[in-house]
Short mmCIF file of C-alpha atoms in Angstrom, two decimals:
data_model
loop_
_atom_site.label_atom_id
_atom_site.label_comp_id
_atom_site.label_asym_id
_atom_site.label_seq_id
_atom_site.Cartn_x
_atom_site.Cartn_y
_atom_site.Cartn_z
CA MET A 1 -22.05 24.19 12.19
CA SER A 2 -21.28 22.00 15.54
CA ILE A 3 -18.71 19.31 15.30
CA SER A 4 -21.62 17.07 15.45
CA GLU A 5 -23.83 17.87 12.72
CA SER A 6 -21.25 18.14 9.92
CA ARG A 7 -19.37 14.90 8.63
CA ILE A 8 -16.06 13.32 9.20
CA ASP A 9 -14.87 11.30 6.21
CA MET A 10 -12.48 8.44 6.12
CA VAL A 11 -10.28 11.14 3.28
CA ASN A 12 -10.28 14.35 2.60
CA LEU A 13 -8.96 15.27 -0.70
CA HIS A 14 -10.00 18.57 -0.89
CA SER A 15 -8.52 19.64 2.32
CA GLN A 16 -4.97 18.56 0.81
CA TYR A 17 -5.77 20.36 -2.33
CA MET A 18 -6.32 23.88 -0.67
CA LEU A 19 -2.92 23.54 1.61
CA LEU A 20 -1.23 23.42 -1.64
CA LYS A 21 -3.27 24.94 -4.16
CA GLU A 22 -1.19 28.08 -5.05
CA GLU A 23 1.50 25.97 -6.23
CA ILE A 24 -0.44 22.89 -7.63
CA ASP A 25 -2.72 24.87 -9.97
CA SER A 26 1.13 26.86 -11.33
CA ALA A 27 2.38 23.73 -11.61
CA MET A 28 -0.38 21.93 -13.96
CA ALA A 29 -0.96 25.19 -15.59
CA GLN A 30 3.12 25.32 -16.74
CA VAL A 31 2.54 21.85 -17.98
CA ILE A 32 -0.38 22.68 -20.04
CA ALA A 33 1.66 25.45 -21.11
CA SER A 34 4.28 23.57 -22.26
CA SER A 35 1.98 21.08 -23.94
CA ASP A 36 4.75 18.65 -22.35
CA PHE A 37 2.09 15.95 -21.48
CA ILE A 38 3.71 12.78 -21.81
CA ASN A 39 7.47 11.85 -20.48
CA GLY A 40 8.09 15.43 -19.81
CA GLU A 41 10.34 17.15 -17.62
CA GLN A 42 7.88 17.20 -14.43
CA VAL A 43 8.25 13.37 -15.00
CA LYS A 44 12.09 13.39 -14.96
CA LEU A 45 12.32 15.61 -12.00
CA PHE A 46 9.78 13.40 -9.97
CA GLU A 47 11.11 10.48 -10.46
CA ARG A 48 15.19 11.46 -8.77
CA ALA A 49 13.14 13.34 -6.20
CA LEU A 50 11.37 10.20 -5.38
CA ALA A 51 14.22 8.36 -5.53
CA ASP A 52 16.70 10.61 -3.41
CA PHE A 53 13.35 10.48 -0.77
CA LEU A 54 13.74 6.64 -0.35
CA SER A 55 17.11 6.48 -0.64
CA VAL A 56 17.09 4.04 -3.88
CA LYS A 57 19.27 4.31 -7.36
CA GLU A 58 16.78 3.64 -9.82
CA LEU A 59 13.09 4.51 -10.02
CA ILE A 60 10.61 3.90 -13.08
CA PRO A 61 7.29 5.46 -12.78
CA CYS A 62 4.36 3.57 -14.56
CA GLY A 63 0.95 3.99 -14.24
CA ASN A 64 -0.41 2.82 -11.11
CA GLY A 65 0.57 0.48 -8.31
CA THR A 66 -1.39 -2.75 -10.35
CA ASP A 67 1.33 -2.05 -13.17
CA ALA A 68 4.18 -1.83 -10.75
CA LEU A 69 3.22 -5.05 -9.53
CA GLN A 70 3.13 -6.73 -13.22
CA LEU A 71 6.21 -4.82 -14.48
CA ALA A 72 8.50 -6.31 -11.45
CA LEU A 73 7.17 -9.65 -11.89
CA MET A 74 7.50 -9.36 -15.92
CA ALA A 75 11.33 -8.73 -14.87
CA LEU A 76 12.31 -11.58 -13.04
CA ASP A 77 11.61 -14.00 -16.24
CA LEU A 78 9.40 -16.07 -14.26
CA LYS A 79 7.71 -19.07 -16.03
CA PRO A 80 4.40 -20.54 -16.15
CA GLY A 81 3.26 -22.50 -12.94
CA ASP A 82 6.02 -20.61 -10.78
CA GLU A 83 4.58 -20.15 -7.59
CA VAL A 84 4.69 -16.30 -5.86
CA ILE A 85 3.48 -16.45 -1.94
CA THR A 86 1.88 -13.51 -1.32
CA THR A 87 -1.00 -12.84 1.50
CA ALA A 88 -4.60 -14.17 1.99
CA PHE A 89 -5.67 -10.66 3.48
CA SER A 90 -5.07 -7.74 1.14
CA PHE A 91 -6.38 -6.03 -2.07
CA VAL A 92 -6.75 -7.90 -5.25
CA ALA A 93 -3.63 -6.66 -6.75
CA SER A 94 -1.53 -8.45 -5.62
CA ALA A 95 -3.00 -11.62 -6.09
CA GLU A 96 -4.37 -10.62 -9.77
CA VAL A 97 -1.04 -9.93 -11.47
CA ILE A 98 0.30 -12.99 -10.32
CA ALA A 99 -2.56 -15.05 -12.03
CA LEU A 100 -2.52 -12.94 -14.89
CA MET A 101 0.85 -13.92 -15.50
CA GLY A 102 0.24 -17.33 -15.52
CA LEU A 103 1.88 -17.84 -12.41
CA LYS A 104 0.52 -19.70 -9.35
CA PRO A 105 -0.61 -17.15 -6.22
CA VAL A 106 -0.31 -19.37 -3.06
CA PHE A 107 -1.82 -17.63 -0.29
CA ALA A 108 -0.18 -17.38 3.49
CA ASP A 109 -2.36 -16.61 6.82
CA ILE A 110 -1.48 -13.27 8.28
CA ASP A 111 0.23 -12.30 11.91
CA PRO A 112 -3.22 -11.38 13.72
CA LEU A 113 -1.24 -8.53 15.20
CA THR A 114 0.03 -6.62 12.22
CA PHE A 115 -2.43 -7.99 9.42
CA ASN A 116 0.73 -8.36 7.76
CA ILE A 117 1.62 -11.93 6.11
CA ASP A 118 3.15 -14.23 8.22
CA PRO A 119 6.77 -15.62 7.46
CA LEU A 120 6.46 -18.67 9.58
CA ASP A 121 3.42 -19.49 7.45
CA ILE A 122 5.53 -18.61 4.37
CA GLU A 123 8.06 -21.22 4.92
CA ARG A 124 5.57 -23.78 5.54
CA ARG A 125 3.89 -23.12 2.08
CA LEU A 126 7.28 -22.99 0.06
CA THR A 127 7.89 -25.68 -2.71
CA LYS A 128 10.50 -26.51 -5.62
CA ARG A 129 8.54 -23.80 -7.60
CA THR A 130 8.57 -21.25 -5.38
CA ARG A 131 10.35 -18.24 -6.62
CA VAL A 132 8.88 -15.06 -5.12
CA ILE A 133 7.60 -13.99 -1.98
CA LEU A 134 5.57 -10.71 -2.27
CA PRO A 135 4.99 -9.08 1.12
CA VAL A 136 2.17 -6.09 1.32
CA HIS A 137 2.91 -3.36 3.76
CA LEU A 138 -1.01 -2.96 4.67
CA PHE A 139 -2.72 -0.10 5.93
CA GLY A 140 0.85 1.47 6.18
CA GLN A 141 2.54 -1.13 8.70
CA ALA A 142 5.41 -2.67 7.69
CA ALA A 143 5.61 -6.83 7.06
CA ASP A 144 8.34 -8.66 8.90
CA MET A 145 11.11 -8.05 6.37
CA SER A 146 14.23 -9.43 8.69
CA ALA A 147 12.51 -13.09 8.65
CA ILE A 148 10.82 -12.70 4.97
CA MET A 149 14.56 -11.67 3.32
CA GLN A 150 16.19 -14.03 5.84
CA LEU A 151 13.79 -16.98 3.81
CA ALA A 152 14.47 -15.20 0.75
CA HIS A 153 18.19 -15.79 1.20
CA LYS A 154 17.65 -19.31 2.34
CA TYR A 155 15.88 -20.82 -0.21
CA GLN A 156 17.44 -18.53 -3.06
CA LEU A 157 13.89 -16.51 -3.64
CA TYR A 158 13.11 -12.56 -5.10
CA VAL A 159 11.43 -10.19 -2.95
CA ILE A 160 8.85 -7.80 -4.58
CA GLU A 161 7.55 -5.39 -2.09
CA ASP A 162 3.82 -3.88 -2.35
CA VAL A 163 4.11 -0.50 -0.64
CA ALA A 164 0.83 1.15 -2.39
CA GLN A 165 -0.40 1.67 1.43
CA ALA A 166 2.76 2.34 2.80
CA LEU A 167 4.92 4.84 1.14
CA GLY A 168 7.66 6.40 3.64
CA ALA A 169 6.53 4.33 6.30
CA CYS A 170 10.31 2.57 6.97
CA TYR A 171 11.23 -0.65 8.99
CA ASN A 172 14.80 -1.29 10.48
CA TYR A 173 16.55 -3.56 8.86
CA LYS A 174 20.35 -5.05 9.97
CA GLY A 175 20.37 -1.95 12.17
CA GLU A 176 19.21 0.71 9.89
CA THR A 177 16.16 2.47 9.38
CA LYS A 178 15.18 2.10 5.57
CA HIS A 179 12.17 3.04 3.76
CA LEU A 180 9.68 -0.25 2.87
CA GLY A 181 10.27 -1.33 -0.53
CA THR A 182 13.85 -0.55 -0.46
CA ILE A 183 14.85 -3.79 1.72
CA GLY A 184 13.63 -6.34 -1.28
CA HIS A 185 14.55 -6.57 -4.61
CA ILE A 186 12.11 -4.39 -5.73
CA GLY A 187 9.57 -2.23 -4.19
CA CYS A 188 6.23 -0.98 -6.07
CA THR A 189 3.69 1.85 -5.02
CA SER A 190 0.54 3.65 -6.14
CA PHE A 191 0.16 7.17 -6.15
CA PHE A 192 -4.21 6.86 -6.11
CA PRO A 193 -5.86 9.23 -4.62
CA THR A 194 -6.50 7.83 -1.30
CA LYS A 195 -2.82 7.23 -0.39
CA ASN A 196 -0.27 9.29 1.75
CA LEU A 197 1.72 10.72 -1.69
CA ALA A 198 -1.44 11.29 -3.82
CA CYS A 199 -1.50 12.33 -7.66
CA PHE A 200 -4.84 13.13 -9.10
CA GLY A 201 -5.66 10.27 -10.96
CA ASP A 202 -3.71 7.04 -10.99
CA GLY A 203 0.08 6.45 -11.26
CA GLY A 204 2.58 4.25 -10.02
CA ALA A 205 6.24 3.61 -9.25
CA CYS A 206 8.74 0.49 -8.77
CA TYR A 207 12.21 0.70 -7.11
CA THR A 208 15.21 -0.97 -7.09
CA ASP A 209 19.04 -0.88 -6.47
CA ASP A 210 19.71 -3.03 -8.93
CA PRO A 211 20.39 -1.51 -12.41
CA SER A 212 19.73 -4.61 -14.69
CA LEU A 213 16.38 -5.13 -12.87
CA ALA A 214 15.70 -1.23 -13.21
CA GLU A 215 16.56 -1.40 -16.99
CA ARG A 216 14.13 -4.37 -17.48
CA ILE A 217 11.61 -2.41 -16.08
CA ARG A 218 12.06 0.99 -17.84
CA THR A 219 11.87 -1.52 -21.02
CA LEU A 220 9.05 -3.56 -20.21
CA ALA A 221 6.84 -0.37 -19.34
CA ALA A 222 7.28 1.13 -22.58
CA HIS A 223 6.00 -1.70 -25.00
CA GLY A 224 9.58 -3.40 -24.45
CA SER A 225 11.36 -0.79 -26.09
CA ARG A 226 14.56 0.75 -25.83
CA ASN A 227 14.93 2.58 -29.25
CA ARG A 228 11.88 4.14 -30.52
CA TYR A 229 10.37 1.80 -32.87
CA TYR A 230 12.28 -1.39 -32.27
CA TYR A 231 11.10 -3.72 -29.73
CA ASP A 232 13.36 -6.13 -27.74
CA MET A 233 10.37 -7.92 -25.59
CA ILE A 234 6.67 -8.00 -24.92
CA GLY A 235 5.61 -5.41 -22.30
CA LEU A 236 3.10 -2.94 -21.34
CA ASN A 237 2.43 0.83 -22.20
CA SER A 238 2.55 2.09 -18.75
CA ARG A 239 3.80 5.75 -17.99
CA LEU A 240 2.91 8.35 -15.28
CA ASP A 241 1.89 11.54 -17.27
CA SER A 242 2.91 15.35 -17.03
CA LEU A 243 0.38 16.59 -14.93
CA GLN A 244 0.32 13.66 -12.54
CA ALA A 245 4.24 14.33 -11.79
CA ALA A 246 3.93 17.99 -10.98
CA VAL A 247 1.35 17.48 -8.80
CA LEU A 248 3.40 14.37 -6.73
CA LEU A 249 6.13 16.97 -7.01
CA CYS A 250 4.18 19.65 -5.45
CA LYS A 251 3.31 17.14 -2.51
CA LEU A 252 6.47 15.28 -1.92
CA PRO A 253 8.08 17.58 0.49
CA HIS A 254 4.85 17.68 2.89
CA LEU A 255 4.79 13.83 2.98
CA ASN A 256 7.20 13.51 6.22
CA SER A 257 4.76 16.09 7.57
CA PHE A 258 1.12 14.12 6.32
CA ILE A 259 2.94 11.25 8.00
CA GLU A 260 3.81 12.93 11.27
CA ASN A 261 0.07 14.54 11.50
CA ARG A 262 -1.07 10.64 10.45
CA ARG A 263 0.84 9.46 13.36
CA ALA A 264 -0.49 11.93 15.73
CA VAL A 265 -3.88 10.95 14.60
CA ALA A 266 -3.25 7.12 15.22
CA LYS A 267 -1.90 8.27 19.51
CA GLN A 268 -4.65 9.66 19.98
CA TYR A 269 -6.62 7.22 18.64
CA ASP A 270 -5.21 5.17 20.93
CA GLU A 271 -5.01 6.82 23.94
CA LEU A 272 -8.42 7.48 24.00
CA LEU A 273 -9.87 3.22 22.81
CA ALA A 274 -7.11 1.34 24.66
CA ASP A 275 -9.26 0.30 27.21
CA ILE A 276 -12.11 -0.73 25.48
CA PRO A 277 -12.59 -4.85 25.81
CA GLU A 278 -15.05 -5.31 22.92
CA MET A 279 -12.34 -3.97 20.28
CA GLU A 280 -8.89 -3.71 20.03
CA ILE A 281 -6.85 -0.90 18.62
CA PRO A 282 -4.09 -1.13 15.74
CA GLY A 283 -1.14 -4.19 16.61
CA LEU A 284 2.44 -2.39 15.78
CA GLN A 285 5.24 -4.16 14.31
CA LYS A 286 8.81 -4.03 15.73
CA GLY A 287 11.29 -1.93 14.82
CA ALA A 288 9.13 -0.27 12.29
CA ILE A 289 7.23 3.21 11.85
CA HIS A 290 3.84 3.18 10.75
CA SER A 291 2.60 5.67 7.79
CA TYR A 292 -0.78 4.63 9.02
CA ASN A 293 -2.81 4.64 5.45
CA GLN A 294 -5.44 3.54 7.61
CA TYR A 295 -6.17 2.81 11.10
CA THR A 296 -7.66 -0.30 11.56
CA ILE A 297 -9.34 -1.83 14.79
CA ARG A 298 -11.22 -4.93 15.47
CA VAL A 299 -14.48 -5.01 16.69
CA LYS A 300 -15.23 -8.34 19.07
CA ASP A 301 -18.37 -10.24 19.29
CA ALA A 302 -19.96 -9.70 16.08
CA LYS A 303 -20.83 -5.98 16.61
CA ARG A 304 -19.13 -4.36 13.96
CA GLU A 305 -21.83 -3.51 11.59
CA LYS A 306 -24.11 -2.21 14.45
CA LEU A 307 -21.15 0.12 14.90
CA MET A 308 -21.04 1.38 11.68
CA ASP A 309 -24.66 1.95 11.75
CA GLU A 310 -24.30 3.80 14.72
CA LEU A 311 -21.16 5.64 13.40
CA LYS A 312 -23.07 6.73 10.15
CA ARG A 313 -26.15 7.71 12.00
CA THR A 314 -23.54 10.32 13.89
CA GLY A 315 -22.09 11.46 10.34
CA ILE A 316 -18.92 9.85 10.91
CA THR A 317 -17.83 7.17 8.34
CA SER A 318 -16.23 4.02 8.53
CA ARG A 319 -15.14 1.23 6.06
CA VAL A 320 -14.46 -2.52 5.88
CA TYR A 321 -10.50 -3.24 4.60
CA TYR A 322 -11.72 -6.40 3.60
CA PRO A 323 -14.44 -8.06 3.72
CA LEU A 324 -13.40 -11.37 2.44
CA PRO A 325 -10.17 -12.80 2.13
CA LEU A 326 -8.30 -13.61 -1.21
CA HIS A 327 -8.32 -17.30 -0.86
CA ARG A 328 -12.06 -17.18 -0.47
CA GLN A 329 -13.28 -14.74 -3.86
CA LYS A 330 -14.77 -17.02 -6.68
CA ALA A 331 -11.79 -15.58 -8.79
CA PHE A 332 -8.97 -17.93 -6.92
CA LYS A 333 -11.02 -20.84 -6.26
CA ASP A 334 -8.77 -22.88 -8.65
CA TYR A 335 -5.65 -21.76 -6.72
CA VAL A 336 -6.63 -22.52 -2.76
CA LYS A 337 -6.52 -26.51 -2.02
CA ALA A 338 -9.70 -27.29 -0.40
CA GLY A 339 -9.73 -27.66 3.48
CA ASP A 340 -6.55 -25.16 3.61
CA SER A 341 -7.11 -23.22 6.90
CA LEU A 342 -6.54 -19.85 6.59
CA ASN A 343 -8.14 -18.89 10.09
CA HIS A 344 -6.36 -15.38 11.08
CA SER A 345 -7.21 -14.33 7.61
CA ASP A 346 -10.73 -15.08 7.91
CA LYS A 347 -11.02 -14.14 11.03
CA ALA A 348 -9.69 -10.37 10.33
CA CYS A 349 -12.45 -10.27 7.48
CA GLU A 350 -15.10 -10.95 10.38
CA GLU A 351 -13.48 -7.88 12.49
CA VAL A 352 -11.58 -5.15 11.17
CA LEU A 353 -12.73 -2.00 10.68
CA SER A 354 -11.11 1.52 9.58
CA LEU A 355 -11.94 4.71 11.19
CA PRO A 356 -11.14 7.78 9.13
CA MET A 357 -7.67 8.79 8.90
CA HIS A 358 -6.29 11.56 7.30
CA GLU A 359 -3.98 14.66 7.69
CA SER A 360 -6.26 17.35 8.34
CA LEU A 361 -8.37 15.47 11.61
CA ASP A 362 -7.92 17.73 14.08
CA ALA A 363 -8.06 16.73 17.91
CA LYS A 364 -11.51 17.83 18.47
CA ASP A 365 -12.45 15.39 15.13
CA VAL A 366 -10.45 12.42 17.02
CA GLU A 367 -12.13 12.95 20.15
CA PHE A 368 -16.04 13.16 18.42
CA VAL A 369 -15.27 9.56 16.78
CA ALA A 370 -13.39 8.19 19.95
CA ALA A 371 -16.43 9.33 22.10
CA ARG A 372 -18.91 8.13 19.52
CA VAL A 373 -17.10 4.68 19.52
CA ARG A 374 -17.15 4.81 23.41
CA ASP A 375 -20.71 5.75 23.56
CA PHE A 376 -21.37 2.52 21.29
CA PHE A 377 -19.50 0.21 23.99
CA LYS A 378 -21.11 1.67 27.05
#
C-alpha cells in the first residue's frame, strides 16, 4: 500500500505498545499474578523513578491530571472567592477545578507566539484576592516561567504548573535547566493515553520540593487520612493503580527518546512549511526545550476548515485544540466581565490546527503531510 493510500493519525498508540510489547505484557502479568492491584510495589517504584527523572524531592501519583490540579489547590488551604489566574486558551480542566472548589478563575490572555499565558496580562489582572497563578504549558511548550515566578515573588503568590501536555519538557530557570513542574510550588501532570508518557487508562501525579505540601497532597489523595480509618481532613479517593504504574515504569526509560523523535518530526515540519505565507509554524519560548505533545500551526484567512477537509480527503487526521476559549464557554459566563478582551486567545481559536505528531512518524510520513499542506496553499 502506498503512503497516499494509508492513514496518518494524530497519535499511534498501537505502534508504541508494539515497540515495548514484551516488556509491558510481562510487567502487567506480574501485577495480575501478585493480585496487588492498589498501592502495590509498582506504584512505589514508579513514584521514585519519576521523581528521580524530574529531580524533584516528592511525587504523589493520583487518579488523573484533573485530580492532580484539584489536590494541588486543596493543599494550599485557599478560601472561597480567592482568585486563581489561569489561561483562557487551554483544555477545561485547569479552570474547571478552580470553579469546582468555590474559587474564582480569572482568565488571562496568551502570548500569540507561544500560545501560553502572557505574564504582562497576568499582572494586569491581579487583585487583593489573587492567591495563585496557574500556567498551563500548552502543547509541550514552556510558559515564560522566569516572568511568572518574578510576579509570584513580588506579590507573594503560589504557582501551580499544569504540565499535563509537557512532561519531559524543560526550561532554563536562573541558569539551570529544570523540568517543567519543578519551578513553581507544585507541578501537576497527566498520563492520559495521548500524552508523551502515557498509561493504558487514566493516571496523574503531583510533585514538589516542599515536604509539607507533599504530605498534605498525599493525605488529601487518600480520603484525608494519614492512618487508616482516621480522617484529618476532607479529601478525595485518587490513586494510580498498580497496572497503570507497571505500564508507566516500562515507558519512562524511553521518554527522552520519544521526545527527541518528536522534536525531529517538528524540525522537519518546520523546514518544509516555514515559507508558506498563509500559515505560521509554532513559535518557540526562549530558553525552553519543547516536548511537542502537539505540533500546532496557524492557518490564516479563514482557510483552516478547508485545509482540514483536504487533509482528511488524503487520509491525514488533524485536530483543532481548541475551538472556543474558556472565557467564552457557557460554563464560565459568571466569571467573565462583559466586554473583557482576550483578543489573542480568540484569534488562536480561529486559526490553530494541530498536525499528526507522535514518535512513530518517519520522514516519509512527515514529507507526505507537509506536501499535502503545501499543495493546498498553491
